[in-house]
Every structure is written in C-alpha cells, then in structure tokens.
CSV table of C-alpha atoms in Angstrom, one decimal:
chain,number,residue,atom,x,y,z
G,133,UNK,CA,2.3,-13.9,15.4
G,134,UNK,CA,5.2,-13.1,13.1
G,135,UNK,CA,5.7,-9.4,12.6
G,136,UNK,CA,7.8,-7.6,10.0
G,137,UNK,CA,8.7,-4.0,10.7
G,138,UNK,CA,9.9,-2.1,7.7
G,139,UNK,CA,11.7,0.7,9.2
G,140,UNK,CA,12.6,3.7,7.0
G,141,UNK,CA,14.6,6.5,8.7
G,142,UNK,CA,18.2,7.6,8.2
G,143,UNK,CA,18.8,8.1,11.9
G,144,UNK,CA,18.4,5.3,14.4
G,145,UNK,CA,18.1,7.8,17.3
G,146,UNK,CA,15.1,9.5,15.7
G,147,UNK,CA,11.5,9.6,16.8
G,148,UNK,CA,10.8,6.9,14.2
G,149,UNK,CA,13.7,4.9,15.5
G,150,UNK,CA,12.2,5.0,19.0
G,151,UNK,CA,8.8,4.0,17.8
G,152,UNK,CA,10.4,1.1,15.9
G,153,UNK,CA,12.2,0.0,19.1
G,154,UNK,CA,9.1,0.2,21.3
G,155,UNK,CA,7.3,-2.0,18.8
G,156,UNK,CA,10.0,-4.6,18.8
G,157,UNK,CA,10.0,-4.7,22.6
G,158,UNK,CA,6.3,-4.7,23.1
G,159,UNK,CA,5.7,-7.4,20.5
G,160,UNK,CA,8.5,-9.6,21.7
G,161,UNK,CA,7.3,-9.2,25.3
G,162,UNK,CA,3.9,-10.6,24.3
G,163,UNK,CA,5.6,-13.6,22.6
G,164,UNK,CA,5.5,-12.5,19.0
G,165,UNK,CA,8.5,-13.1,16.6
G,166,UNK,CA,9.7,-9.8,15.2
G,167,UNK,CA,11.9,-9.2,12.2
G,168,UNK,CA,13.1,-5.7,11.1
G,169,UNK,CA,13.9,-4.6,7.6
G,170,UNK,CA,16.0,-1.6,8.4
G,171,UNK,CA,16.2,-0.1,4.9
G,172,UNK,CA,18.8,2.6,5.6
G,173,UNK,CA,21.0,0.4,7.7
G,174,UNK,CA,20.9,-2.4,5.1
G,175,UNK,CA,21.6,0.1,2.3
G,176,UNK,CA,18.6,-0.9,0.4
G,177,UNK,CA,18.6,0.4,-3.2
G,178,UNK,CA,15.2,1.9,-4.0
G,179,UNK,CA,15.8,2.6,-7.7
G,180,UNK,CA,14.2,0.1,-10.0
G,181,UNK,CA,16.3,-0.2,-13.2
G,182,UNK,CA,18.2,-2.4,-15.7
G,183,UNK,CA,21.2,-2.8,-13.4
G,184,UNK,CA,19.2,-5.2,-11.2
G,185,UNK,CA,18.6,-7.6,-14.1
G,186,UNK,CA,21.9,-8.9,-15.6
G,187,UNK,CA,20.0,-11.8,-17.3
G,188,UNK,CA,17.4,-10.0,-19.3
G,189,UNK,CA,14.1,-11.3,-20.7
G,190,UNK,CA,14.0,-8.5,-23.2
G,191,UNK,CA,17.5,-7.4,-23.9
G,192,UNK,CA,16.8,-4.4,-26.2
G,193,UNK,CA,14.3,-2.3,-24.2
G,194,UNK,CA,14.0,-2.2,-20.4
G,195,UNK,CA,10.3,-2.8,-19.4
G,196,UNK,CA,10.4,-3.1,-15.6
G,197,UNK,CA,7.5,-5.5,-15.3
G,198,UNK,CA,8.7,-7.8,-18.0
G,199,UNK,CA,12.1,-8.1,-16.2
G,200,UNK,CA,10.5,-8.6,-12.8
G,201,UNK,CA,8.3,-11.4,-14.1
G,202,UNK,CA,11.3,-12.9,-16.0
G,203,UNK,CA,13.5,-12.8,-13.0
G,204,UNK,CA,10.9,-14.2,-10.6
G,205,UNK,CA,10.2,-17.1,-12.9
G,206,UNK,CA,13.8,-17.8,-13.5
G,207,UNK,CA,14.8,-17.5,-9.9
G,208,UNK,CA,17.2,-14.6,-10.7
G,209,UNK,CA,15.6,-11.8,-8.6
G,210,UNK,CA,18.2,-9.6,-6.9
G,211,UNK,CA,19.2,-11.0,-3.5
G,212,UNK,CA,17.8,-8.1,-1.5
G,213,UNK,CA,14.4,-8.5,-3.3
G,214,UNK,CA,14.4,-12.2,-2.5
G,215,UNK,CA,15.2,-11.4,1.1
G,216,UNK,CA,12.4,-8.9,1.4
G,217,UNK,CA,9.9,-11.3,-0.2
G,218,UNK,CA,10.9,-14.1,2.2
G,219,UNK,CA,10.3,-11.7,5.1
G,220,UNK,CA,6.9,-10.8,3.8
G,221,UNK,CA,6.0,-14.4,3.4
G,222,UNK,CA,6.9,-15.2,7.0
G,223,UNK,CA,4.9,-12.2,8.3
G,224,UNK,CA,1.4,-12.2,9.7
G,225,UNK,CA,1.5,-8.4,10.3
G,226,UNK,CA,3.6,-5.8,8.5
G,227,UNK,CA,4.3,-2.5,10.1
G,228,UNK,CA,5.6,0.3,7.9
G,229,UNK,CA,7.4,2.8,10.2
G,230,UNK,CA,8.3,6.0,8.4
G,231,UNK,CA,8.2,9.8,8.5
G,232,UNK,CA,5.8,11.5,6.0
G,233,UNK,CA,8.1,13.3,3.6
G,234,UNK,CA,6.6,15.5,0.9
G,235,UNK,CA,3.1,14.1,1.5
G,236,UNK,CA,4.1,10.5,1.1
G,237,UNK,CA,6.6,7.8,1.6
G,238,UNK,CA,10.4,8.6,1.7
G,239,UNK,CA,12.0,7.5,-1.6
G,240,UNK,CA,13.7,4.7,0.2
G,241,UNK,CA,10.4,3.1,1.2
G,242,UNK,CA,8.6,4.0,-2.0
G,243,UNK,CA,11.4,2.1,-3.9
G,244,UNK,CA,10.8,-0.9,-1.6
G,245,UNK,CA,7.4,-1.2,-3.2
G,246,UNK,CA,8.8,-0.5,-6.7
G,247,UNK,CA,11.4,-3.2,-6.5
G,248,UNK,CA,10.1,-5.9,-4.0
G,249,UNK,CA,6.5,-6.1,-5.2
G,250,UNK,CA,7.4,-7.9,-8.4
G,251,UNK,CA,5.0,-8.4,-11.2
G,252,UNK,CA,4.3,-12.0,-12.0
G,253,UNK,CA,5.4,-12.9,-8.5
G,254,UNK,CA,3.7,-10.8,-5.8
G,255,UNK,CA,0.8,-9.7,-8.1
G,256,UNK,CA,-0.6,-10.2,-11.5
G,257,UNK,CA,-3.8,-9.2,-13.3
G,258,UNK,CA,-5.7,-12.0,-11.7
G,259,UNK,CA,-3.8,-12.0,-8.3
G,260,UNK,CA,-4.7,-8.6,-6.9
G,261,UNK,CA,-7.0,-6.9,-4.3
G,262,UNK,CA,-9.0,-9.5,-2.4
G,263,UNK,CA,-7.4,-12.2,-4.5
G,264,UNK,CA,-3.9,-10.8,-3.7
G,265,UNK,CA,-0.9,-12.9,-2.9
G,266,UNK,CA,-0.6,-11.5,0.6
G,267,UNK,CA,-4.2,-12.0,1.5
G,268,UNK,CA,-4.8,-13.0,5.1
G,269,UNK,CA,-1.9,-10.8,6.3
G,270,UNK,CA,-2.3,-7.4,7.9
G,271,UNK,CA,-0.5,-4.1,7.4
G,272,UNK,CA,-0.4,-0.8,9.2
G,273,UNK,CA,1.3,2.5,8.5
G,274,UNK,CA,3.0,4.0,11.6
G,275,UNK,CA,3.7,7.6,10.5
G,276,UNK,CA,5.2,10.8,11.9
G,277,UNK,CA,4.6,14.2,10.5
G,278,UNK,CA,6.4,17.6,11.0
G,279,UNK,CA,3.2,19.7,10.9
G,280,UNK,CA,0.7,19.5,13.8
G,281,UNK,CA,-2.6,17.6,13.6
G,282,UNK,CA,-4.8,20.5,12.7
G,283,UNK,CA,-2.9,20.9,9.4
G,284,UNK,CA,-3.8,17.4,8.4
G,285,UNK,CA,-7.4,17.5,9.5
G,286,UNK,CA,-10.3,17.3,7.1
G,287,UNK,CA,-9.9,21.0,6.1
G,288,UNK,CA,-6.3,21.5,7.1
G,289,UNK,CA,-3.8,23.2,4.8
G,290,UNK,CA,-1.5,20.2,4.8
G,291,UNK,CA,-4.3,18.0,3.3
G,292,UNK,CA,-6.5,15.5,5.0
G,293,UNK,CA,-4.3,12.6,6.4
G,294,UNK,CA,-6.7,9.9,5.3
G,295,UNK,CA,-6.4,11.2,1.7
G,296,UNK,CA,-2.6,11.5,1.8
G,297,UNK,CA,-2.3,7.9,3.0
G,298,UNK,CA,-4.9,6.6,0.5
G,299,UNK,CA,-2.4,5.8,-2.3
G,300,UNK,CA,-0.3,3.9,0.2
G,301,UNK,CA,-3.3,2.0,1.5
G,302,UNK,CA,-4.3,1.3,-2.1
G,303,UNK,CA,-0.9,-0.3,-2.7
G,304,UNK,CA,-1.2,-2.4,0.5
G,305,UNK,CA,-4.7,-3.6,-0.5
G,306,UNK,CA,-3.6,-4.2,-4.1
G,307,UNK,CA,-1.3,-6.9,-2.7
G,308,UNK,CA,-4.2,-8.5,-0.8
G,309,UNK,CA,-3.2,-7.1,2.6
G,310,UNK,CA,-5.8,-6.1,5.2
G,311,UNK,CA,-5.1,-2.5,6.1
G,312,UNK,CA,-5.4,-1.3,9.7
G,313,UNK,CA,-6.2,2.4,10.5
G,314,UNK,CA,-2.8,4.2,10.6
G,315,UNK,CA,-0.9,5.2,13.8
G,316,UNK,CA,0.0,8.8,13.3
G,317,UNK,CA,2.1,11.0,15.5
G,318,UNK,CA,1.8,14.7,14.5
G,319,UNK,CA,4.1,17.6,15.1
G,320,UNK,CA,7.4,15.8,15.3
G,321,UNK,CA,10.4,18.1,14.8
G,322,UNK,CA,13.9,17.7,16.0
G,323,UNK,CA,17.2,19.5,15.6
G,324,UNK,CA,16.1,22.9,16.8
G,325,UNK,CA,13.5,23.3,14.1
G,326,UNK,CA,10.8,22.6,16.5
G,327,UNK,CA,7.6,23.9,17.7
G,328,UNK,CA,9.1,22.1,20.7
G,329,UNK,CA,12.0,22.7,23.0
G,330,UNK,CA,14.0,19.7,24.0
G,331,UNK,CA,11.9,18.9,27.0
G,332,UNK,CA,8.7,19.1,25.1
G,333,UNK,CA,10.2,16.9,22.4
G,334,UNK,CA,11.0,14.2,25.0
G,335,UNK,CA,7.6,14.4,26.5
G,336,UNK,CA,6.0,14.1,23.1
G,337,UNK,CA,8.1,11.1,22.4
G,338,UNK,CA,7.3,9.3,25.6
G,339,UNK,CA,3.6,9.9,25.1
G,340,UNK,CA,3.8,8.6,21.5
G,341,UNK,CA,5.7,5.5,22.6
G,342,UNK,CA,3.2,4.8,25.3
G,343,UNK,CA,0.2,5.1,23.0
G,344,UNK,CA,1.8,2.9,20.4
G,345,UNK,CA,2.8,0.3,23.0
G,346,UNK,CA,-0.8,0.3,24.2
G,347,UNK,CA,-2.3,-0.1,20.7
G,348,UNK,CA,0.2,-2.8,19.4
G,349,UNK,CA,-1.4,-5.8,21.2
G,350,UNK,CA,-4.8,-5.1,19.5
G,351,UNK,CA,-3.5,-5.1,15.9
G,352,UNK,CA,-4.0,-8.9,15.5
G,353,UNK,CA,-7.7,-8.6,16.0
G,354,UNK,CA,-8.7,-5.0,15.3
G,355,UNK,CA,-11.2,-4.2,12.5
G,356,UNK,CA,-9.5,-3.3,9.2
G,357,UNK,CA,-10.4,-0.6,6.6
G,358,UNK,CA,-13.1,-1.9,4.3
G,359,UNK,CA,-12.3,-1.9,0.6
G,360,UNK,CA,-14.5,-3.0,-2.3
G,361,UNK,CA,-13.4,-6.2,-4.1
G,362,UNK,CA,-13.9,-8.3,-7.2
G,363,UNK,CA,-17.5,-9.1,-6.4
G,364,UNK,CA,-18.3,-5.4,-6.3
G,365,UNK,CA,-16.9,-4.5,-9.7
G,366,UNK,CA,-18.2,-4.7,-13.2
G,367,UNK,CA,-16.1,-6.0,-16.1
G,368,UNK,CA,-14.3,-2.6,-16.4
G,369,UNK,CA,-13.2,-2.7,-12.7
G,370,UNK,CA,-15.8,0.0,-11.7
G,371,UNK,CA,-18.3,-0.3,-8.9
G,372,UNK,CA,-21.5,-1.9,-10.2
G,373,UNK,CA,-24.3,0.5,-10.5
G,374,UNK,CA,-26.3,-1.3,-7.9
G,375,UNK,CA,-23.5,-1.2,-5.3
G,376,UNK,CA,-24.6,0.6,-2.2
G,377,UNK,CA,-21.8,3.2,-2.5
G,378,UNK,CA,-22.3,3.9,-6.2
G,379,UNK,CA,-23.9,7.1,-7.2
G,380,UNK,CA,-22.9,6.9,-10.8
G,381,UNK,CA,-25.6,8.0,-13.3
Z,151,UNK,CA,9.2,30.6,-21.7
Z,152,UNK,CA,11.7,28.5,-20.0
Z,153,UNK,CA,10.6,24.9,-19.4
Z,154,UNK,CA,12.1,22.3,-17.2
Z,155,UNK,CA,11.1,18.7,-17.9
Z,156,UNK,CA,11.9,16.3,-15.0
Z,157,UNK,CA,12.0,13.0,-16.8
Z,158,UNK,CA,11.9,9.8,-14.7
Z,159,UNK,CA,12.0,6.5,-16.5
Z,160,UNK,CA,14.8,4.0,-16.7
Z,161,UNK,CA,14.3,3.4,-20.4
Z,162,UNK,CA,14.7,6.2,-22.9
Z,163,UNK,CA,12.9,4.2,-25.6
Z,164,UNK,CA,9.8,4.0,-23.3
Z,165,UNK,CA,6.4,5.5,-23.8
Z,166,UNK,CA,7.5,8.1,-21.2
Z,167,UNK,CA,10.6,8.7,-23.1
Z,168,UNK,CA,8.6,9.4,-26.3
Z,169,UNK,CA,6.3,11.8,-24.4
Z,170,UNK,CA,9.4,13.6,-23.1
Z,171,UNK,CA,10.8,13.9,-26.6
Z,172,UNK,CA,7.6,15.2,-28.1
Z,173,UNK,CA,7.4,17.9,-25.4
Z,174,UNK,CA,11.0,19.0,-26.1
Z,175,UNK,CA,10.3,19.2,-29.8
Z,176,UNK,CA,7.0,20.9,-29.5
Z,177,UNK,CA,8.1,23.5,-27.0
Z,178,UNK,CA,11.4,24.2,-28.9
Z,179,UNK,CA,9.5,24.6,-32.1
Z,180,UNK,CA,7.3,27.4,-30.5
Z,181,UNK,CA,10.4,29.1,-29.3
Z,182,UNK,CA,10.6,28.0,-25.7
Z,183,UNK,CA,13.9,27.2,-24.0
Z,184,UNK,CA,13.8,23.6,-22.7
Z,185,UNK,CA,16.0,21.9,-20.2
Z,186,UNK,CA,15.7,18.2,-19.2
Z,187,UNK,CA,16.5,16.7,-15.8
Z,188,UNK,CA,16.9,13.1,-16.9
Z,189,UNK,CA,17.1,11.6,-13.4
Z,190,UNK,CA,18.0,8.0,-14.5
Z,191,UNK,CA,20.5,9.1,-17.1
Z,192,UNK,CA,22.2,11.5,-14.7
Z,193,UNK,CA,22.2,8.8,-12.0
Z,194,UNK,CA,20.4,11.0,-9.5
Z,195,UNK,CA,20.6,9.6,-5.9
Z,196,UNK,CA,17.1,9.8,-4.4
Z,197,UNK,CA,18.0,8.7,-0.9
Z,198,UNK,CA,18.2,11.6,1.6
Z,199,UNK,CA,20.7,10.8,4.3
Z,200,UNK,CA,23.8,11.8,6.2
Z,201,UNK,CA,26.2,10.8,3.4
Z,202,UNK,CA,25.2,14.0,1.6
Z,203,UNK,CA,26.3,16.3,4.4
Z,204,UNK,CA,30.0,15.9,5.2
Z,205,UNK,CA,29.9,19.2,7.1
Z,206,UNK,CA,27.2,18.7,9.6
Z,207,UNK,CA,25.3,21.3,11.5
Z,208,UNK,CA,24.4,18.8,14.2
Z,209,UNK,CA,27.1,16.1,14.2
Z,210,UNK,CA,25.6,13.7,16.7
Z,211,UNK,CA,22.1,13.0,15.3
Z,212,UNK,CA,21.0,13.3,11.7
Z,213,UNK,CA,17.9,15.5,11.4
Z,214,UNK,CA,17.3,15.9,7.6
Z,215,UNK,CA,15.8,19.3,7.8
Z,216,UNK,CA,18.4,20.7,10.1
Z,217,UNK,CA,21.2,19.6,7.7
Z,218,UNK,CA,19.3,20.9,4.7
Z,219,UNK,CA,19.0,24.3,6.2
Z,220,UNK,CA,22.6,24.3,7.4
Z,221,UNK,CA,23.9,23.3,4.0
Z,222,UNK,CA,21.8,25.8,2.2
Z,223,UNK,CA,22.9,28.6,4.4
Z,224,UNK,CA,26.5,27.6,4.3
Z,225,UNK,CA,26.5,27.0,0.5
Z,226,UNK,CA,27.5,23.3,1.0
Z,227,UNK,CA,24.5,21.6,-0.6
Z,228,UNK,CA,25.4,18.6,-2.7
Z,229,UNK,CA,26.3,19.5,-6.3
Z,230,UNK,CA,23.3,17.6,-7.8
Z,231,UNK,CA,20.9,19.4,-5.5
Z,232,UNK,CA,22.4,22.8,-6.4
Z,233,UNK,CA,22.0,21.9,-10.1
Z,234,UNK,CA,18.4,21.0,-9.7
Z,235,UNK,CA,17.6,24.1,-7.7
Z,236,UNK,CA,19.3,26.3,-10.4
Z,237,UNK,CA,17.1,24.5,-13.0
Z,238,UNK,CA,14.0,25.2,-11.0
Z,239,UNK,CA,14.9,28.8,-10.6
Z,240,UNK,CA,15.3,29.2,-14.4
Z,241,UNK,CA,12.0,27.6,-15.2
Z,242,UNK,CA,8.6,29.2,-15.8
Z,243,UNK,CA,7.0,25.8,-16.3
Z,244,UNK,CA,8.0,22.5,-14.8
Z,245,UNK,CA,6.8,19.2,-16.4
Z,246,UNK,CA,7.1,16.0,-14.3
Z,247,UNK,CA,7.1,13.1,-16.8
Z,248,UNK,CA,6.7,9.8,-15.0
Z,249,UNK,CA,4.9,6.4,-14.9
Z,250,UNK,CA,2.6,5.9,-12.0
Z,251,UNK,CA,4.3,3.1,-10.0
Z,252,UNK,CA,2.5,1.8,-6.9
Z,253,UNK,CA,-0.1,4.5,-6.9
Z,254,UNK,CA,2.5,7.3,-6.9
Z,255,UNK,CA,5.9,8.7,-8.0
Z,256,UNK,CA,8.7,6.3,-8.8
Z,257,UNK,CA,11.2,6.3,-5.9
Z,258,UNK,CA,13.7,8.2,-8.1
Z,259,UNK,CA,11.3,11.1,-8.6
Z,260,UNK,CA,10.0,11.0,-5.0
Z,261,UNK,CA,13.6,11.4,-3.8
Z,262,UNK,CA,14.0,14.4,-6.1
Z,263,UNK,CA,11.4,16.1,-3.8
Z,264,UNK,CA,13.0,14.7,-0.6
Z,265,UNK,CA,16.5,16.0,-1.5
Z,266,UNK,CA,16.1,19.0,-3.8
Z,267,UNK,CA,13.3,20.8,-2.0
Z,268,UNK,CA,15.5,21.8,0.9
Z,269,UNK,CA,14.1,23.2,4.2
Z,270,UNK,CA,15.3,26.8,4.9
Z,271,UNK,CA,16.0,27.2,1.1
Z,272,UNK,CA,13.0,26.2,-1.0
Z,273,UNK,CA,10.5,26.4,1.8
Z,274,UNK,CA,10.1,27.3,5.5
Z,275,UNK,CA,7.2,27.8,7.9
Z,276,UNK,CA,6.5,31.3,6.5
Z,277,UNK,CA,7.5,30.5,2.9
Z,278,UNK,CA,4.9,27.9,1.7
Z,279,UNK,CA,1.7,27.6,-0.3
Z,280,UNK,CA,0.7,30.9,-1.9
Z,281,UNK,CA,3.8,32.5,-0.2
Z,282,UNK,CA,6.0,29.7,-1.6
Z,283,UNK,CA,9.4,30.3,-3.0
Z,284,UNK,CA,8.4,29.0,-6.5
Z,285,UNK,CA,5.3,31.2,-6.7
Z,286,UNK,CA,4.5,32.5,-10.2
Z,287,UNK,CA,5.8,29.3,-11.8
Z,288,UNK,CA,3.6,26.5,-13.1
Z,289,UNK,CA,3.8,22.8,-12.9
Z,290,UNK,CA,2.1,19.8,-14.4
Z,291,UNK,CA,2.2,16.0,-14.0
Z,292,UNK,CA,2.4,14.1,-17.2
Z,293,UNK,CA,1.7,10.5,-16.2
Z,294,UNK,CA,1.3,7.1,-17.7
Z,295,UNK,CA,-0.5,4.2,-16.1
Z,296,UNK,CA,-0.6,0.5,-16.7
Z,297,UNK,CA,-4.3,0.0,-15.9
Z,298,UNK,CA,-7.0,1.4,-18.2
Z,299,UNK,CA,-8.9,4.6,-17.6
Z,300,UNK,CA,-12.0,2.9,-16.0
Z,301,UNK,CA,-9.9,1.5,-13.2
Z,302,UNK,CA,-8.9,5.1,-12.2
Z,303,UNK,CA,-12.3,6.6,-12.6
Z,304,UNK,CA,-14.3,7.9,-9.6
Z,305,UNK,CA,-15.4,4.5,-8.6
Z,306,UNK,CA,-12.7,2.4,-10.3
Z,307,UNK,CA,-10.8,-0.3,-8.4
Z,308,UNK,CA,-7.5,1.4,-9.0
Z,309,UNK,CA,-8.5,4.5,-7.1
Z,310,UNK,CA,-9.7,7.8,-8.4
Z,311,UNK,CA,-6.8,9.4,-10.4
Z,312,UNK,CA,-7.4,12.9,-8.9
Z,313,UNK,CA,-7.1,11.4,-5.4
Z,314,UNK,CA,-4.0,9.4,-6.2
Z,315,UNK,CA,-2.3,12.6,-7.6
Z,316,UNK,CA,-3.5,14.8,-4.7
Z,317,UNK,CA,-0.4,14.2,-2.5
Z,318,UNK,CA,1.9,15.2,-5.5
Z,319,UNK,CA,-0.2,18.2,-6.3
Z,320,UNK,CA,-0.1,19.2,-2.6
Z,321,UNK,CA,3.7,19.1,-2.7
Z,322,UNK,CA,3.8,21.2,-5.8
Z,323,UNK,CA,1.5,23.8,-4.3
Z,324,UNK,CA,3.4,23.7,-1.0
Z,325,UNK,CA,6.3,25.1,-3.0
Z,326,UNK,CA,4.2,27.9,-4.3
Z,327,UNK,CA,3.7,26.4,-7.8
Z,328,UNK,CA,0.5,26.8,-9.8
Z,329,UNK,CA,-0.6,23.3,-10.7
Z,330,UNK,CA,-2.2,22.5,-14.0
Z,331,UNK,CA,-4.6,19.6,-14.5
Z,332,UNK,CA,-2.5,16.5,-15.2
Z,333,UNK,CA,-1.9,14.9,-18.6
Z,334,UNK,CA,-2.7,11.2,-18.1
Z,335,UNK,CA,-2.2,8.4,-20.6
Z,336,UNK,CA,-3.9,5.2,-19.4
Z,337,UNK,CA,-3.4,1.6,-20.3
Z,338,UNK,CA,0.3,1.8,-21.2
Z,339,UNK,CA,2.0,-1.6,-21.2
Z,340,UNK,CA,5.0,-2.8,-23.1
Z,341,UNK,CA,7.2,-5.9,-23.2
Z,342,UNK,CA,4.5,-8.4,-24.0
Z,343,UNK,CA,2.5,-7.8,-20.8
Z,344,UNK,CA,0.0,-5.8,-22.7
Z,345,UNK,CA,-3.7,-5.4,-23.2
Z,346,UNK,CA,-2.1,-4.3,-26.5
Z,347,UNK,CA,-0.3,-6.1,-29.3
Z,348,UNK,CA,2.7,-4.3,-30.8
Z,349,UNK,CA,0.6,-2.5,-33.4
Z,350,UNK,CA,-2.0,-1.3,-30.9
Z,351,UNK,CA,0.9,-0.1,-28.6
Z,352,UNK,CA,2.3,2.0,-31.5
Z,353,UNK,CA,-1.1,3.4,-32.3
Z,354,UNK,CA,-1.7,4.3,-28.6
Z,355,UNK,CA,1.7,6.0,-28.5
Z,356,UNK,CA,1.1,8.1,-31.6
Z,357,UNK,CA,-2.3,9.2,-30.3
Z,358,UNK,CA,-0.8,10.1,-26.9
Z,359,UNK,CA,2.0,12.0,-28.5
Z,360,UNK,CA,-0.4,13.9,-30.7
Z,361,UNK,CA,-2.7,14.9,-27.9
Z,362,UNK,CA,0.2,16.0,-25.7
Z,363,UNK,CA,1.7,18.0,-28.6
Z,364,UNK,CA,-1.7,19.7,-29.1
Z,365,UNK,CA,-2.1,20.6,-25.4
Z,366,UNK,CA,1.5,21.8,-24.7
Z,367,UNK,CA,1.1,25.3,-26.3
Z,368,UNK,CA,-1.8,26.1,-23.9
Z,369,UNK,CA,0.0,25.4,-20.7
Z,370,UNK,CA,1.4,28.9,-20.3
Z,371,UNK,CA,-2.1,30.4,-20.0
Z,372,UNK,CA,-4.5,27.6,-19.0
Z,373,UNK,CA,-6.4,27.8,-15.8
Z,374,UNK,CA,-4.8,26.1,-12.8
Z,375,UNK,CA,-6.2,24.0,-10.0
Z,376,UNK,CA,-7.6,26.3,-7.3
Z,377,UNK,CA,-6.1,25.8,-3.8
Z,378,UNK,CA,-7.0,27.5,-0.6
Z,379,UNK,CA,-4.3,29.9,0.8
Z,380,UNK,CA,-3.2,31.8,3.8
Z,381,UNK,CA,-6.1,34.2,3.8
Z,382,UNK,CA,-8.5,31.2,4.0
Z,383,UNK,CA,-7.0,29.6,7.1
Z,384,UNK,CA,-7.3,30.2,10.7
Z,385,UNK,CA,-4.4,30.3,13.1
Z,386,UNK,CA,-4.3,26.5,13.2
Z,387,UNK,CA,-4.0,26.2,9.4
Z,388,UNK,CA,-7.6,25.0,9.0
Z,389,UNK,CA,-10.3,26.6,6.7
Z,390,UNK,CA,-12.0,29.4,8.6
Z,391,UNK,CA,-15.5,28.4,9.6
Z,392,UNK,CA,-17.0,31.1,7.3
Z,393,UNK,CA,-15.1,29.8,4.3
Z,394,UNK,CA,-17.6,28.8,1.5
Z,395,UNK,CA,-16.1,25.3,1.4
Z,396,UNK,CA,-16.2,24.8,5.1
Z,397,UNK,CA,-18.8,22.6,6.6
Z,398,UNK,CA,-17.1,22.2,10.0
Z,399,UNK,CA,-19.4,22.2,13.0
C-alpha cells in the first residue's frame, strides 16, 4: 500500500508530530510505502489567489475555478500543486494529521484543499462524489483536540465531533475518497497550559501512539463511512423521496 | 452602530466584493460607522507559526497557545493581529463576507481565526461561550456558494448548509458573540463556469444585493441563534440530564 500522510503542525516535536512519526514507522514496518507532505516544513502557501497564475485564462477578473481549470489544462499549475497532485495519485490511503483549531482544519491544511483540489482536474460537475477522481482510495482524519472528550460528545459544549468533522468528510467524499472513521485524541495541551502535568502529558502521548499504531494496520480493510451517491439523488441533487433515509414531505 | 466587515475574496470585482460594497453603502447611509478588514488586499498572513513570535515564551518547542498568551501579556503580538483585535473591540456587529470553499472558510479567513483569536487574550478556559470576551457583540456569516440551493438543503448532496456552517458558528459563539442566521447566496459562478450566462449572473447579483441591502438594517435587533451556556452544562461541559434538550440515558 502507498500511503500519503499530510502533516499539518508548526512544531515537529508536537503531539501531532509524534503521531505522524508513529504512523510512518508502523506503516513502513508492515511493508507500506509512505510519503509525507509536511506542509509547514515545506512552506506550503495556503492562500489561493491571482499570484499563482501568471498565465491567466481570464486576465481581467480573477475567478479561482476558471484559473484552476485553465492552468490544469495548459499544464501551468504551480509546482507545489503539481507535486501534491502527484502524491495524491500515488496514494492508496491518505492520512490527514492535524490539530483541531477553531473547530476545523488549521488554515495551512484548509488551503491545501483550496489550492490543490483544482477544478477541471481533480473534480468537475460530472466528476464528484462516487464518480470522483480519487475514487478507490481511502482517507482518514487523525485529529488532536485541546478540550477533553466530554466537550465533543453528542451534547458537549464544544460541539459533537462527528458534526465538526462533517464538512471535512464532505470534502473528502466530494473527491471520491472513501472516508474512514476518524482517529481522535482529546485533551492534548502542551506548554504549561495543560490539564496535564508533564508526566501526564507523556503518558497521554504514549497511550495515543500505541492506540494509533494498533489501528493503522486495519485501515486498508476497515469499513468506511457510508455516503449517499448519484443513484440516490434526484435531478436537483436531493435524496429521492423513496430513499430509505428520506423523510421529506 | 460600529460595523466590522471581514472581507475574504481575492477579487474585488467578485460577487463577494459586490456584497461587501452594498453592505458598506447601506450601513453608512443609515448612519453606521463601517470598517473593512480586506484580508487579501491587506496581505494578511493566515499561517500561525513560530515566525510570528520572535520573543518566545517557550524557546525550545513551539506551542501556539503558549506563545499567543505570552505575546498578548507582554504586548508583543504581531502588528496585524493587534490591528484586527482593535477592530473587533470597536465593533458592535461583525460581518464575515466569504465564498464557501471546500465546505468551509477560505484558508485566508480560517487563519484569521487561528491567529487573531489569541489564547489568554480573546479567550481562556473561564472566558468562553456566554462568558466570552466579545459578549454583547453580534456576528453574521454572509456566504456565497457555487452549487445551487437544493444541493445544500436538508437532504442535498452538498450537505445541509446549517450543518456546514455549524463549526464556524461554534467558533463565533465560543468568543461570546451572538450569532445571526446566515445570509446565503447560492449558485454563484463566474468566469464561464456557470449555470448562468453573463446576463443571468448580473440579474442574480442585483437580486442578491437587493435582498442583502433590505436585510442589513434589521441585524442590530434581529433574534439570534440560541446556544446552550454555562448554566446548562454539568462539570464535564455536557448538557445536564434535566436539560429540556437532553435525551442522554
């Protein structure tokens, strides 16, 4: 199996960095080929904008999707975007390793979606969802949070974790990816902010590493999150009234 | 009323740019004072990282929240972060004007949360939710989408809009803000991608501007989205079993 780990944390010696390392080691040990997109270390630019498109399709007004399609077709996509697309194409499994910041992806990783998932190349109106370009590949979010698990439970004050991750899972499925249940480590705080003293922090880390290492070998075969697809939707892209999950009037 | 519009689009002559302009004009005409954070025009850096903290609280390992708190206390926050905080402090109403990219905020605006909402300054363990630093102020998302409304309906293939905006609304409420129902314009596509020919695009834009201009004067008094608060939660931050919305066993 070819695995791409998209690692998004500014500090290699972080909890996230350790989880990335344990994934590399565990997967390599079982014979997988592992590649890492280390977004911070590589200085990835997450800001989509005109500066990335010196050869414009539409010179007067910057429409991001127009320029993405134009650059994809003309082979003039920015080098970092081309590199990330090549990595995605080689991968059978994609692991997004990130801390939950402000109820979502850090800007660096959000911009990886904004810039790399180019219109007219990685998706289009007819190449999405279960007809997506990356169909047949798998993806998983490996996430850390500052607040403890109870806060992200169904009625927790932080918001239900499944709901917070839903937009990210939607994006992964939009590309055709099969989405695995996330790996979430709660209550991670360093730098003297913590619920945890240094010893507790170490213990938490070791336990999180062990549970991740134990789960990783199963990712190739584990059941994925079910999504509805083209056959379930009417011509407006809405669940057909006779769909078992539909309770529309 | 003092209004802050946080405008996030790379193209001033975009649909989003036009909605920002109509908000400025409408609010000024009714006597409000309006300030615009034009994130792209100002070259805001959305990437939280060590480079922003030359005087480190913890020199060996970069813990973002540790450095945010240290810089806030020491008065050494980056100039752009200080500027944004001052704008927030002046505002009674905050309008986030952005296109929905990959089921969420563009990276530029996501990073505005990551960097500006500093730990130890704009929030802390005891200064959050209905005890948040920005309590008493209001906020609203004014959003455009590429796909049409049906795709973002309750059973639409794009995902229910209320659920996609939930993490963003969580972040706003976390800061103490009262959150208004979003203003959403669906099916916005330019640059020849469109469902819409040029004439239809113009008509769509004029209609969206008119409906936004009509709603803006009501934002100061309109009902806001109800959230649970400290009095509703038990010591773990979970809805108390006797809460009317709780169906926990």
